[in-house]
Every structure is written in structure tokens, then in C-alpha cells.
CSV table of C-alpha atoms and ligand atoms in Angstrom, one decimal:
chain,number,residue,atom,x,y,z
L,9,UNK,CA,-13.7,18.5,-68.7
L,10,UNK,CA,-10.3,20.2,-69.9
L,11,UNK,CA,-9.8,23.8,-68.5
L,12,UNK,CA,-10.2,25.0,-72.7
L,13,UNK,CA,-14.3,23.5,-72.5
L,14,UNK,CA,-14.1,24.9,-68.9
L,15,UNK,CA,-13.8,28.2,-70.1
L,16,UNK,CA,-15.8,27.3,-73.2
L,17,UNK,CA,-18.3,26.4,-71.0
L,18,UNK,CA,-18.0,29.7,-68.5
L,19,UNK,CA,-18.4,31.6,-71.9
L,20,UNK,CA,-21.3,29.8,-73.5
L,21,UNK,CA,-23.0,30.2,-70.2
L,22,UNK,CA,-23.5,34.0,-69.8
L,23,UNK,CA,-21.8,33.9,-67.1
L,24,UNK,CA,-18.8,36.8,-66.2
L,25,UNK,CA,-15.5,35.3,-66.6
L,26,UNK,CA,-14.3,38.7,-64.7
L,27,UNK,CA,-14.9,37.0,-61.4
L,28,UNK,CA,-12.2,34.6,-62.2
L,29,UNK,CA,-9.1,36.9,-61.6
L,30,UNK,CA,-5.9,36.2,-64.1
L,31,UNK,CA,-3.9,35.4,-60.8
L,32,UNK,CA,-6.5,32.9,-60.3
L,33,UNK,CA,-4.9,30.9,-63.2
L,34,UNK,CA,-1.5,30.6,-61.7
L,35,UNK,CA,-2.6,29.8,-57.8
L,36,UNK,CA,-3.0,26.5,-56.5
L,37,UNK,CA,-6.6,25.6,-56.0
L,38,UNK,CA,-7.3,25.0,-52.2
L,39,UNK,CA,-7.9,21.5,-52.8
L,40,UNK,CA,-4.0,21.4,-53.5
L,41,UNK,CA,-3.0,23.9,-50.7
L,42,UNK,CA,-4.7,21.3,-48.5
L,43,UNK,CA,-3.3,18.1,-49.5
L,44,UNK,CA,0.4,19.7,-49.4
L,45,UNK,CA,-0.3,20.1,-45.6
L,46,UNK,CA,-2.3,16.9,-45.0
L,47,UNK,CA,-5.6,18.2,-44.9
L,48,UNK,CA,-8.6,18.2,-46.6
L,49,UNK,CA,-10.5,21.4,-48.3
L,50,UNK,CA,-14.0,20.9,-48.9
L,51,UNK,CA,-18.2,22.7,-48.9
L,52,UNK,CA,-21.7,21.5,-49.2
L,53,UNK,CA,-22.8,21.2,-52.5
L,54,UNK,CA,-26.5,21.3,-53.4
L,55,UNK,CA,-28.9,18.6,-55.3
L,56,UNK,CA,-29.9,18.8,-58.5
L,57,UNK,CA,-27.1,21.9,-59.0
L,58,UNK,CA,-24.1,19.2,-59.1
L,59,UNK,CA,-25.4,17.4,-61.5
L,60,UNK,CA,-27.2,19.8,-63.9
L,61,UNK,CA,-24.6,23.0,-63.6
L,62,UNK,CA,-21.5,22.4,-65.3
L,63,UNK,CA,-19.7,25.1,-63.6
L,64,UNK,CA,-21.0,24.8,-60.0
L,65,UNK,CA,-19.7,20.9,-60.5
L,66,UNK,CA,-16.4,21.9,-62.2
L,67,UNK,CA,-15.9,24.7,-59.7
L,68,UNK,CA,-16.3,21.8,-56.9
L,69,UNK,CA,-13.7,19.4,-58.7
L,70,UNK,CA,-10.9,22.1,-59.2
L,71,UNK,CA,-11.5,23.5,-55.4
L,72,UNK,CA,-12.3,20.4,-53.5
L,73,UNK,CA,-10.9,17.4,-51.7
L,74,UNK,CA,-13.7,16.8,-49.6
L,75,UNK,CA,-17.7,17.3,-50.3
L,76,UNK,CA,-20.4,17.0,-48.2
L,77,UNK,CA,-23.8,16.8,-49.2
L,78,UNK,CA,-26.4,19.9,-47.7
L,79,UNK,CA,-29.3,17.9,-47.9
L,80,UNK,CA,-29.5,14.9,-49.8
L,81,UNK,CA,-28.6,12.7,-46.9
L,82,UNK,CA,-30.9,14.2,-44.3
L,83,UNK,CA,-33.4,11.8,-43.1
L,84,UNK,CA,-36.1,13.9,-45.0
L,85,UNK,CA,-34.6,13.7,-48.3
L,86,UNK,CA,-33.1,9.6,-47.9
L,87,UNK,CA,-35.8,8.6,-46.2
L,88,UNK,CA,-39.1,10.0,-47.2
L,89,UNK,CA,-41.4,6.7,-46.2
L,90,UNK,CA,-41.1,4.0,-43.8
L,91,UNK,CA,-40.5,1.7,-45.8
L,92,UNK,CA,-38.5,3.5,-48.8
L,93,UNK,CA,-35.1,5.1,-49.4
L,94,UNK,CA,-34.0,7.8,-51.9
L,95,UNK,CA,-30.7,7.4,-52.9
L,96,UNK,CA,-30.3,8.6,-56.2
L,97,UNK,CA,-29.0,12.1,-55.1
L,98,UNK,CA,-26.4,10.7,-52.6
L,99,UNK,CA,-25.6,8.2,-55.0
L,100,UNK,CA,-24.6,10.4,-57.8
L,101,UNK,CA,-22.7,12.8,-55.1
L,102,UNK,CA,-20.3,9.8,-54.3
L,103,UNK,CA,-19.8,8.6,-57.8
L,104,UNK,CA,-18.8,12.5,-58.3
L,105,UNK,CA,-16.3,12.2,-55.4
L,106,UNK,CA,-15.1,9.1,-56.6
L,107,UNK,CA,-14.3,10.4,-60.3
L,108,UNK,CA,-12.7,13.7,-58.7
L,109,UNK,CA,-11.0,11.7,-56.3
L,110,UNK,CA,-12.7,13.5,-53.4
L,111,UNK,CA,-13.5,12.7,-50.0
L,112,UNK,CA,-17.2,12.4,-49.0
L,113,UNK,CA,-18.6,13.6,-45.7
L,114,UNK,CA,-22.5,11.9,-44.9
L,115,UNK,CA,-24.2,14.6,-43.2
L,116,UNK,CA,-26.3,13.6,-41.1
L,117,UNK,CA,-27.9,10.2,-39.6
L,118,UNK,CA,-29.6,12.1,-36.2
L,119,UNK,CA,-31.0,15.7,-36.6
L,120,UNK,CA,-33.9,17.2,-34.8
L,121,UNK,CA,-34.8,19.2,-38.7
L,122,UNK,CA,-35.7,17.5,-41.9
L,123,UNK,CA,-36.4,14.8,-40.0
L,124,UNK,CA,-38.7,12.5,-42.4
L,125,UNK,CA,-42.4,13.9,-42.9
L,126,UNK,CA,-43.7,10.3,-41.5
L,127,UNK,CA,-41.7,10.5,-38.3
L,128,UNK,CA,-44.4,12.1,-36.4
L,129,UNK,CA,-47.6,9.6,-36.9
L,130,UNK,CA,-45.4,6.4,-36.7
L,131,UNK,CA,-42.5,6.6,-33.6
L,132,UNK,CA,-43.7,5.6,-30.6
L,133,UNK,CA,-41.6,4.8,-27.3
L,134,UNK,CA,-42.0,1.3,-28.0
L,135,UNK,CA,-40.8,1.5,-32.0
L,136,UNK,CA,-38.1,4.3,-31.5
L,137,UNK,CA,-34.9,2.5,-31.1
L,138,UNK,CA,-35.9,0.0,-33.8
L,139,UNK,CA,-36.9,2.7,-36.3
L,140,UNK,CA,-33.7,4.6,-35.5
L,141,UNK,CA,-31.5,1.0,-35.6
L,142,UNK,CA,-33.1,0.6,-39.0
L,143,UNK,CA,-32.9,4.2,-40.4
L,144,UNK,CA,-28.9,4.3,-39.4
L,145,UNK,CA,-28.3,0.5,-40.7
L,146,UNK,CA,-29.8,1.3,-44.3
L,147,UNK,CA,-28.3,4.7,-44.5
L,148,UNK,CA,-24.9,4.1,-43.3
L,149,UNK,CA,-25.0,0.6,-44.9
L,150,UNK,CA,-25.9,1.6,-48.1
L,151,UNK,CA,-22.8,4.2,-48.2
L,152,UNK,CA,-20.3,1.8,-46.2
L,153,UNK,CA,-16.9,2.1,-47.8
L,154,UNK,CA,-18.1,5.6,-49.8
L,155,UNK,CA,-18.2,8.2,-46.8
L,156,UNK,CA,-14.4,9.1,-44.8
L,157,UNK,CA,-16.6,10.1,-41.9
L,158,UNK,CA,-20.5,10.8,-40.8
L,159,UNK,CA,-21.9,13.6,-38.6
L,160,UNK,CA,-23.7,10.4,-36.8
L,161,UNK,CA,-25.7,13.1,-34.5
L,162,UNK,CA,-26.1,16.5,-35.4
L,163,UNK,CA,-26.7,19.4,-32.8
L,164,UNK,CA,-27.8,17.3,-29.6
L,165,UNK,CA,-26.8,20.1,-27.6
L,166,UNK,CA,-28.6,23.2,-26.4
L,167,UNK,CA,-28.6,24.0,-23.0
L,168,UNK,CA,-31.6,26.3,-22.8
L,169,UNK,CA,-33.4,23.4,-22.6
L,170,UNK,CA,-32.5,23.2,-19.3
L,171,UNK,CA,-32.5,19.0,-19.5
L,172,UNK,CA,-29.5,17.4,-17.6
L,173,UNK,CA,-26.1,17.5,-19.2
L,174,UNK,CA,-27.1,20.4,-21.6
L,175,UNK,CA,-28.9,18.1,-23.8
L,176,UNK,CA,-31.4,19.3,-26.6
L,177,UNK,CA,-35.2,18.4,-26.3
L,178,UNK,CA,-35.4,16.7,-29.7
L,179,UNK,CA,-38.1,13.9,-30.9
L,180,UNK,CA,-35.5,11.0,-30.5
L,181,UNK,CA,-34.8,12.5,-26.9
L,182,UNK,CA,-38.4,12.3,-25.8
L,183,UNK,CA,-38.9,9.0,-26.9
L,184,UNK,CA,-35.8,7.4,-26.2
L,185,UNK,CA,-34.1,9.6,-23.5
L,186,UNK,CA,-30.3,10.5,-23.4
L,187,UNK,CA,-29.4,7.0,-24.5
L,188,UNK,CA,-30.8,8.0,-28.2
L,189,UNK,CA,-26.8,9.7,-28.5
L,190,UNK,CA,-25.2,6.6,-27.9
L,191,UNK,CA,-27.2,4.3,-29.7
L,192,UNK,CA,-26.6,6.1,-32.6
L,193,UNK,CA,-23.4,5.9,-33.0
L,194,UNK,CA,-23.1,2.1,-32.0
L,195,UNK,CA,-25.8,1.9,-34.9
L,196,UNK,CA,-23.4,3.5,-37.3
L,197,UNK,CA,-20.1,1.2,-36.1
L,198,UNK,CA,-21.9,-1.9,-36.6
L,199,UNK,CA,-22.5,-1.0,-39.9
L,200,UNK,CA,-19.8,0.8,-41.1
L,201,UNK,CA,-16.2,-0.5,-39.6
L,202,UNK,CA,-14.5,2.3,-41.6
L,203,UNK,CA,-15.9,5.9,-41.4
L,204,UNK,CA,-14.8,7.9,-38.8
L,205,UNK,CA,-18.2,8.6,-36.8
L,206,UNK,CA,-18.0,12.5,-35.8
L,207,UNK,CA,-20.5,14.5,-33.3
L,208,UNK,CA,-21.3,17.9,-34.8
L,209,UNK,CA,-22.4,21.1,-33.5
L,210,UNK,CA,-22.5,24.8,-33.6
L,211,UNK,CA,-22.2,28.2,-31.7
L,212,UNK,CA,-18.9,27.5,-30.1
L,213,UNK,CA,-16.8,29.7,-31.5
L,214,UNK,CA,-17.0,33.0,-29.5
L,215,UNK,CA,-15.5,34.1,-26.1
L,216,UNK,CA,-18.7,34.5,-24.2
L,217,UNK,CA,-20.6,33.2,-21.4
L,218,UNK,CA,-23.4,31.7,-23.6
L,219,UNK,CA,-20.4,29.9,-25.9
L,220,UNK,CA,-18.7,28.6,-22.7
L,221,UNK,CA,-21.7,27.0,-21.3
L,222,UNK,CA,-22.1,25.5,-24.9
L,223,UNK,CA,-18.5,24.8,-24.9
L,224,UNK,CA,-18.6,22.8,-21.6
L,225,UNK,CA,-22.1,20.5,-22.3
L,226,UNK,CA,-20.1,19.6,-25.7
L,227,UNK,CA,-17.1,18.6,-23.4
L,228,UNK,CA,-19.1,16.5,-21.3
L,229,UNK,CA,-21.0,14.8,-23.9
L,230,UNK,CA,-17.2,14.1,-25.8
L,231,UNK,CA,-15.9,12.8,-22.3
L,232,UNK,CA,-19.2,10.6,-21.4
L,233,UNK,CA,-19.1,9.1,-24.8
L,234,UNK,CA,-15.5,8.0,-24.6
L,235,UNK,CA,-16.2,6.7,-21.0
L,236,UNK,CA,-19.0,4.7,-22.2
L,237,UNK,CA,-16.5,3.1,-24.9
L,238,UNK,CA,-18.9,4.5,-27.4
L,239,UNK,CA,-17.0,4.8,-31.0
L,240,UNK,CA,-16.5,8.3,-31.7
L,241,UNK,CA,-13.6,9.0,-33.6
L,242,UNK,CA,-14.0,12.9,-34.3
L,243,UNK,CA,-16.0,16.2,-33.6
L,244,UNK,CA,-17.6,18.6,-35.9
L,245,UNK,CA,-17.6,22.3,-35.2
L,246,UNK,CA,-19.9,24.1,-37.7
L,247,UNK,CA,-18.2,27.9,-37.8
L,248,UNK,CA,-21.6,29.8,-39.0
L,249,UNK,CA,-19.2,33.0,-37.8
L,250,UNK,CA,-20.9,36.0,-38.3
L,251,UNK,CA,-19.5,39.5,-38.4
L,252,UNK,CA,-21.0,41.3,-36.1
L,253,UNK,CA,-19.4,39.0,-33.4
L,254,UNK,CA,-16.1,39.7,-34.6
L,255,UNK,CA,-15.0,41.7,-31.2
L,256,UNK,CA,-16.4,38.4,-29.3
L,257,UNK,CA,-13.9,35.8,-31.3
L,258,UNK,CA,-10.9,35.3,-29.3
L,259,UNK,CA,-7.9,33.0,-31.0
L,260,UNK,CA,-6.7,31.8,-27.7
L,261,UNK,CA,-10.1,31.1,-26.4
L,262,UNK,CA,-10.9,29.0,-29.4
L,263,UNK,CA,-7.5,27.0,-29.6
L,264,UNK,CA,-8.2,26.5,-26.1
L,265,UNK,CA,-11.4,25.0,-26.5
L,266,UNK,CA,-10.5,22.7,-29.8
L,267,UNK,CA,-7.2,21.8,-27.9
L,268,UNK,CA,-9.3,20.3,-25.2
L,269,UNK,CA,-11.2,18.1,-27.4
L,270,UNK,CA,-7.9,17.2,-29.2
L,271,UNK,CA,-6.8,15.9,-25.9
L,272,UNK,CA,-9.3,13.5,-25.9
L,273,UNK,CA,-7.5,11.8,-28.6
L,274,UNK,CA,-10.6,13.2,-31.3
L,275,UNK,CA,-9.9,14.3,-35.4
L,276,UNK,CA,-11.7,17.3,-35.8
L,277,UNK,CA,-13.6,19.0,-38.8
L,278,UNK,CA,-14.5,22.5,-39.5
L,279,UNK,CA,-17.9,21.9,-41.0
L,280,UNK,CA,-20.0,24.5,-41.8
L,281,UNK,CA,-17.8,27.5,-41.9
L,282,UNK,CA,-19.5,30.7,-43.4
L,283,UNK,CA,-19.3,34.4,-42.5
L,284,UNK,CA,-22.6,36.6,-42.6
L,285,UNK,CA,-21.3,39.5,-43.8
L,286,UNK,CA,-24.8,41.9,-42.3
L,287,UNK,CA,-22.8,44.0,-40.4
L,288,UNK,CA,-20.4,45.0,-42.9
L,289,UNK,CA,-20.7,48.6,-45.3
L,290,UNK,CA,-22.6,47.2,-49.0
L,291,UNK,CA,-19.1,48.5,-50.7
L,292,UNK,CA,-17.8,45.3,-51.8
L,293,UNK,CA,-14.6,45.4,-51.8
L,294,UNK,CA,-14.8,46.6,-47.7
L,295,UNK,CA,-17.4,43.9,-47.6
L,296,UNK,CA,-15.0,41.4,-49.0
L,297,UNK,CA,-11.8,42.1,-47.2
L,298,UNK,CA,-14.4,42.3,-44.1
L,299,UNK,CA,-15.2,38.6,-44.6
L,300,UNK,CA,-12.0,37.8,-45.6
L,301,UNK,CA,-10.5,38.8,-42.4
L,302,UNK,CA,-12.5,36.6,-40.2
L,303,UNK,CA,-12.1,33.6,-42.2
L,304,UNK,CA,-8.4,34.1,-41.8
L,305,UNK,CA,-8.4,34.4,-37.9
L,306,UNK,CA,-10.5,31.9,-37.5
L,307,UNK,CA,-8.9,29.4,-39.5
L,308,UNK,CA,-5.3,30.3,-38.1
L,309,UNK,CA,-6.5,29.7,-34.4
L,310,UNK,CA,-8.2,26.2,-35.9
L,311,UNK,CA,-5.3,25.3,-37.7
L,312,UNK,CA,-2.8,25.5,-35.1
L,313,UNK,CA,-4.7,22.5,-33.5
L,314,UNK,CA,-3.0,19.8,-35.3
L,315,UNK,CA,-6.1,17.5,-34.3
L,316,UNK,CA,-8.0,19.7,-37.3
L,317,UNK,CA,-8.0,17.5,-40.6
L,318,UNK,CA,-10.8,19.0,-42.6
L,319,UNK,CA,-11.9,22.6,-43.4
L,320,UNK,CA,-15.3,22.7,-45.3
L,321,UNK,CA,-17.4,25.7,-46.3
L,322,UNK,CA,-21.2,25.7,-46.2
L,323,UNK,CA,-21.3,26.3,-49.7
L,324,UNK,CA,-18.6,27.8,-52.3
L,325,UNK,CA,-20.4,30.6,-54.2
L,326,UNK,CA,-22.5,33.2,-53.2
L,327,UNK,CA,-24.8,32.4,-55.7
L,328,UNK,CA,-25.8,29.5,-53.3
L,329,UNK,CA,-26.0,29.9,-50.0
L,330,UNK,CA,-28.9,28.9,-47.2
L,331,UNK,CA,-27.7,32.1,-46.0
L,332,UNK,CA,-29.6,34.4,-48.9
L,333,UNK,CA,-32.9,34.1,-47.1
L,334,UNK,CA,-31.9,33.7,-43.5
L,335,UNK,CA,-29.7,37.2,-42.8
L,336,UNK,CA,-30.5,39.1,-46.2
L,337,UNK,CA,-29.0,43.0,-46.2
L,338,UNK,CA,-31.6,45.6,-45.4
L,339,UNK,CA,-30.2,47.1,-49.0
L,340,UNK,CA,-31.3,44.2,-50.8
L,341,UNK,CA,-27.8,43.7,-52.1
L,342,UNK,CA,-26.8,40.0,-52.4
L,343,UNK,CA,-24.7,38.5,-49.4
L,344,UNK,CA,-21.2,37.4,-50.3
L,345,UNK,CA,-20.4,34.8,-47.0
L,346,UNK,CA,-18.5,32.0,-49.2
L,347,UNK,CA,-15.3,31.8,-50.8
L,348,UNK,CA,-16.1,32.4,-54.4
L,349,UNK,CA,-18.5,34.8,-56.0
L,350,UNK,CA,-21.5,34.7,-57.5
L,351,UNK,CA,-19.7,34.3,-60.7
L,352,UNK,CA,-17.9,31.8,-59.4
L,353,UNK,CA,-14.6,34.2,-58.8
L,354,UNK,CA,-12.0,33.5,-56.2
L,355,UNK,CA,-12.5,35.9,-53.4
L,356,UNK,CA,-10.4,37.7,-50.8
L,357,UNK,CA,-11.9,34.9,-48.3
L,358,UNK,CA,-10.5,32.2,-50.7
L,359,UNK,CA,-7.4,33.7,-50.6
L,360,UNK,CA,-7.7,34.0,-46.9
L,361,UNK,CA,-8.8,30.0,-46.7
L,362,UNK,CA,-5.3,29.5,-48.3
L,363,UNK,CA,-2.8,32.0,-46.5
L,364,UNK,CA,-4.3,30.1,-43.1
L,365,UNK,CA,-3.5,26.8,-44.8
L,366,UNK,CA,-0.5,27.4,-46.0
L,367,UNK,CA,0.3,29.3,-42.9
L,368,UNK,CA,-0.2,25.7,-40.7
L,369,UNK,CA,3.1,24.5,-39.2
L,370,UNK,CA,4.3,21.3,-39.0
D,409,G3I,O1,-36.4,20.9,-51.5
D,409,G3I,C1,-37.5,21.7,-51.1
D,409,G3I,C2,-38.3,22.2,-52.3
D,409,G3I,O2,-38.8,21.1,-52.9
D,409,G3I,C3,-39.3,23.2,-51.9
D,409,G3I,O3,-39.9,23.8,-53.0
D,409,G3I,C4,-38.7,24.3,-51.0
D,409,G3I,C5,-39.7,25.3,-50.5
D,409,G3I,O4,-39.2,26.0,-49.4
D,409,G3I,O5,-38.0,23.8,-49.9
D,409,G3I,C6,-37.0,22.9,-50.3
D,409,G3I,O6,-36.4,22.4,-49.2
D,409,G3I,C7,-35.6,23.3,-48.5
D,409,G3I,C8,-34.2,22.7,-48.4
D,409,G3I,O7,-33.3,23.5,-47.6
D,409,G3I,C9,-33.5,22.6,-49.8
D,409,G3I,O8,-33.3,23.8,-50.4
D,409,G3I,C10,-36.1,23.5,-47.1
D,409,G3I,O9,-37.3,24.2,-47.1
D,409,G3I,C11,-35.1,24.2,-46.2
D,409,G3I,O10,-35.6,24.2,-44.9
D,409,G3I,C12,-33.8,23.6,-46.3
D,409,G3I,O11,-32.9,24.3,-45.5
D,409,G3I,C13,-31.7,23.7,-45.2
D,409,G3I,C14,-31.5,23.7,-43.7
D,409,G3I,O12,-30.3,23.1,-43.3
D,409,G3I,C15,-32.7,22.9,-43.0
D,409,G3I,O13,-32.8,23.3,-41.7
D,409,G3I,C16,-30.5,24.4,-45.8
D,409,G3I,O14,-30.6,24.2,-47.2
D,409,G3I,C17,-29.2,23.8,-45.3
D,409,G3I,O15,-28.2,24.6,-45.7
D,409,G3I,C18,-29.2,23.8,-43.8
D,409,G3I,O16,-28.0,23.2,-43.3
D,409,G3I,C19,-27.8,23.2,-41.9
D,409,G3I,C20,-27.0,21.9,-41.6
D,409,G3I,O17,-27.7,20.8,-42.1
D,409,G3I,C21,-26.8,21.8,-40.1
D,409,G3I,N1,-26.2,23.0,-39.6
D,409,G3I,C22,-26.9,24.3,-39.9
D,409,G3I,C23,-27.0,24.4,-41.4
D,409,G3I,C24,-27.7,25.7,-41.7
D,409,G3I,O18,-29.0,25.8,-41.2
């Protein structure tokens, strides 16, 4: 679509053009501010609303360099019976990327939610590894050569479990034991040769006791892995940052931390990044420079890490945003955690996304 039926379409649709600020028209989109420092820009876009809203999708194509599924590719949604596979919605994600020239993330092959309804009444200890060899081969196989890298296991880590190494009590754990970790990602290598095979988590971004415990069990697991000669090429930190832990987000602390997983010799991504914007006045323009902020001094202390090759947002509008229901204001009035509006305007946290971009050195 030209930018004229863009616009067309933007009119036609209802929908405010006043979001989209004149400047707007003359910046670089961040997909561009990313690829002129080597990097990829990218969110999480949402099935059926790529394929049936014109301007969600074109919004994705003029922003992004990288897109990574929400759902779609969750065992629930890809794999909904034992013996069936749904990959119409990932299918048409990656033929989207592929016309946009876009990166695609495959999120994710090993998660403890949205794990298929049938899981429960079929594994076994003595089926486990096969159903998970299985899962992994027709997933990642089916994708091979479409996906630049796969959050292989998602969130393994939680150290209120109290299990050795920090590890997460999750179905695949109980049946299989630590091993589960490992398996997984050898599942994923010997079907896919290409993608880079990424560990993902969350809650690692603050200065406190709780984050360095976190911090540490991550560490571990990176270091073990390697060890074991397991392939992992990269690690995922989510960034779910939320305002009223501003105070507790230390730059140093942070470089620190994604510094020592750099050492390793791992690529990392920024996932998930969002900023629950609770804790700020409704005002929205306070609200907005609020957000925009911490996206900005967050992303500088990433960025200095040159292992960092991929920012993605949980979302791009505030129209859409897992977010809505789960840390709503007490006014009622909508939450604005992502980089455009609801009206599909370029924010003060876009412009922040792109001053710590083009702020990267080197
Ligand atoms: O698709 C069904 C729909 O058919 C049904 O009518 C509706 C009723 O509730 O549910 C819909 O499924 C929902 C799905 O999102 C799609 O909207 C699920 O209930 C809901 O649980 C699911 O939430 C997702 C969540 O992961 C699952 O735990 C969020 O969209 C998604 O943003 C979120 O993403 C996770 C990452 O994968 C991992 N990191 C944390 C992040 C945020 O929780």
C-alpha cells in the first residue's frame, strides 16, 4: 500500500489522523533508525488483527524490522491436538515478514502457559521427551529457514520454587527433570541449523535483592548450558518495566548484568519491553513523558552492550496491549505502555526508542 491509500485508508477508517504528528512525516521510522546502527526494531503483533486491520499491519511494515508473534506460535494455539498443527496464523505472519522484508522471532517452543489443552491427560514420564522431541521437530521444522531466532524455552526460571539451580516447577520439569532445558534446545538445532536458539526470561531488570537472585540462577543456567556444549546462541530479557519501580532501575546495575551474559560470547534481545504506566498522574501528556523517560534509560543502559542486536516492544499501540486487563488505572482511563497510541500516533516513548538508538556508539 502507497503512503496516499495509507492515509486514504486512516481516513476511511474513522480513525484520528491527529495522533500521527506532521513531524511524524519527516522522521525515520524506527525500523530505519535501527538498521543504520545494525540492529533490529521490532513488537508482537496479534492474530487475526495483522491480517484483517489495514492500519495495525501497515503500522507494523513502516515501524518494523523484526516481528514476533504474541500467540500464534504458543504450543496452545500451533498445537491444539496430538496429533494436529495449526499453522495458518504463523504462516501468514512469516509470509508478512517476508513481503516487508522483516525479521521473524518464533516465540516460543517450551512455556509452562498456553501449553496445549491435551497436555494434561496425555504426558506421562514415560511419553514426555518423545512428545516434547516431536512438538519442537514439527514446530521448528515447519518454520526452518523462516525464523532469525526462537525463544526455544521460555521463563524456566523462578527461584521461589526453591528447586536446585533456581529452576521453575513447570509440567516438563516434573516429568522430565532439569534435563527438559537441554533437550529442548538440542531438539530445536537438529532441526533448524540456522536460527539462533535464545533462552528468554523476565524480571531482571531492577537493582534489587529479588532481581539479583533472579539475575544469578539465569547466569548459571547461561554458563551450565554452554558447559554442556548445548547450542544456545542468545538470551532474551523481556523488559515488562513498570513505573513504579523506576527508583529501583539502576543503568550500571543492568549494563552490568547484560555485560556478563555478553561475556559469554551470547546475542541478546530485548523482547518484551513495555512500561505500565499505573503509577503515573492520568494527565497524558505527564503520563507520556513519564513512560517515555524509562524507555529511554532503559534502552541506553541496554544499548551500550554491543552484544544487544534486537529491541522489540510487546505490542506497538495502546489500542492492543495484554497489558489493558492486567494493571488497568483505578480511573478507568486507557493505559498508554507502547510506543504509539491508540490512534496509532508516534509517542514521546517512540521518540525515546529512537534518541536511545541513535544514541548507540560504535
Ligand atoms: O484466543 C482466546 C479467545 O478465543 C478467547 O475468547 C479469550 C477469552 O479470554 O481468550 C483468548 O486467548 C487469550 C490470548 O491471550 C489471546 O488474546 C488468553 O485467554 C490469554 O491468556 C492470552 O494472554 C497472553 C499471555 O501471554 C498468556 O499467558 C497474552 O496475550 C500475551 O501477551 C502474553 O504474552 C506473554 C509472553 O508470551 C511471555 N512473557 C510474558 C508475556 C505477558 O504475559
Amino acid at each position: 500500500m502507497e503512503r496516499r491509500s495509507f492515509l486514504a485508508a486512516l481516513a476511511a477508517s474513522g480513525v484520528a489522523t491527529n495522533g500521527v504528528p506532521a513531524r511524524g512525516e519527516t522522521e525515520r521510522a524506527l525500523r530505519e533508525v535501527a538498521a543504520g546502527k545494525g540492529m533490529w526494531f521490532g513488537a508482537a503483533a496479534g492474530w487475526p488483527l495483522l491480517r484483517d486491520n489495514e492500519i495495525y499491519a501497515r503500522q507494523f511494515a513502516t515501524e518494523c524490522n523484526m516481528l514476533v508473534p504474541e500467540n500464534v506460535l504458543k504450543m496452545q494455539v500451533v498445537h491444539p491436538e496430538p496429533e494436529r498443527y495449526n499453522f495458518e496464523p504463523g504462516d501468514f505472519l512469516a509470509a508478512f515478514c517476508q513481503k516487508h522484508g522483516m525479521k521473524m522471532r518464533g516465540h516460543t517452543l517450551v512455556w509452562h502457559q498456553q501449553m496445549a489443552p491435551w497436555f494434561q491427560g496425555v504426558a506421562t514420564r514415560e511419553n514426555a521427551r518423545r512428545l516434547l522431541e516431536e512438538h519442537i521437530r514439527a514446530v521448528a521444522g515447519h518454520y526452518r529457514g523462516k525464523i532469525e531466532s526462537w525463544d526455544v524455552v521460555n521463563e524456566a526460571i523462578d527461584v521461589k520454587d526453591g528447586i536446585a539451580g533456581g529452576l521453575r516447577k513447570t509440567p516438563w520439569f516434573e516429568l522430565l527433570g532439569p534435563e527438559y532445558i537441554d533437550f529442548a534446545f538440542r531438539a530445536a538445532r537438529a532441526v533448524d541449523g540456522e536460527a539462533r536458539l535464545v533462552y528468554n526470561d523476565y524480571g531482571l531488570d531492577y537493582a534489587d535483592e529479588g532481581t539479583a537472585a533472579k539475575q544469578e540462577a539465569v547466569l548459571r543456567l547461561l554458563r551450565g548450558m554452554l558447559e554442556r556444549k548445548v547450542p544456545l546462541d542468545g538470551f532474551g530479557t523481556q523488559a515488562h518495566l513498570n513505573v513504579a519501580s523506576r527508583e529501583k532501575f539502576k543503568p550500571e546495575a543492568l549494563r552490568k548484568f547484560l555485560g556478563e551474559v555478553a561475556a559469554l560470547g551470547l546475542k541478546i534481545y530485548v523482547t518484551e519491553l513495555d512500561v505500565i504506566d499505573q503509577a503515573l498522574p492520568d494527565d497524558v501528556e505527564a503520563r507520556d513523558r513519564g513512560v517515555a523517560e524509562f524507555y529511554e534509560a532503559y534502552l541506553s543502559a541496554a544499548l551500550d552492550v554491543k552484544a544487544v542486536v534486537a529491541v522489540l516492544t510487546w505490542g506497538l499501540t495502546d489500542r492492543y496491549t495484554w497489558l489493558a486487563r492486567r494493571h488497568a488505572r483505578a480511573s478507568g482511563a486507557p493505559i498508554r505502555p507502547l510506543p504509539l497510541d491508540r490512534e496509532y500516533g508516534r509517542k514521546p516513548a517512540w521518540r525515546a526508542i529512537g534518541r536511545a538508538m541513535e544514541g548507540r556508539r560504535g
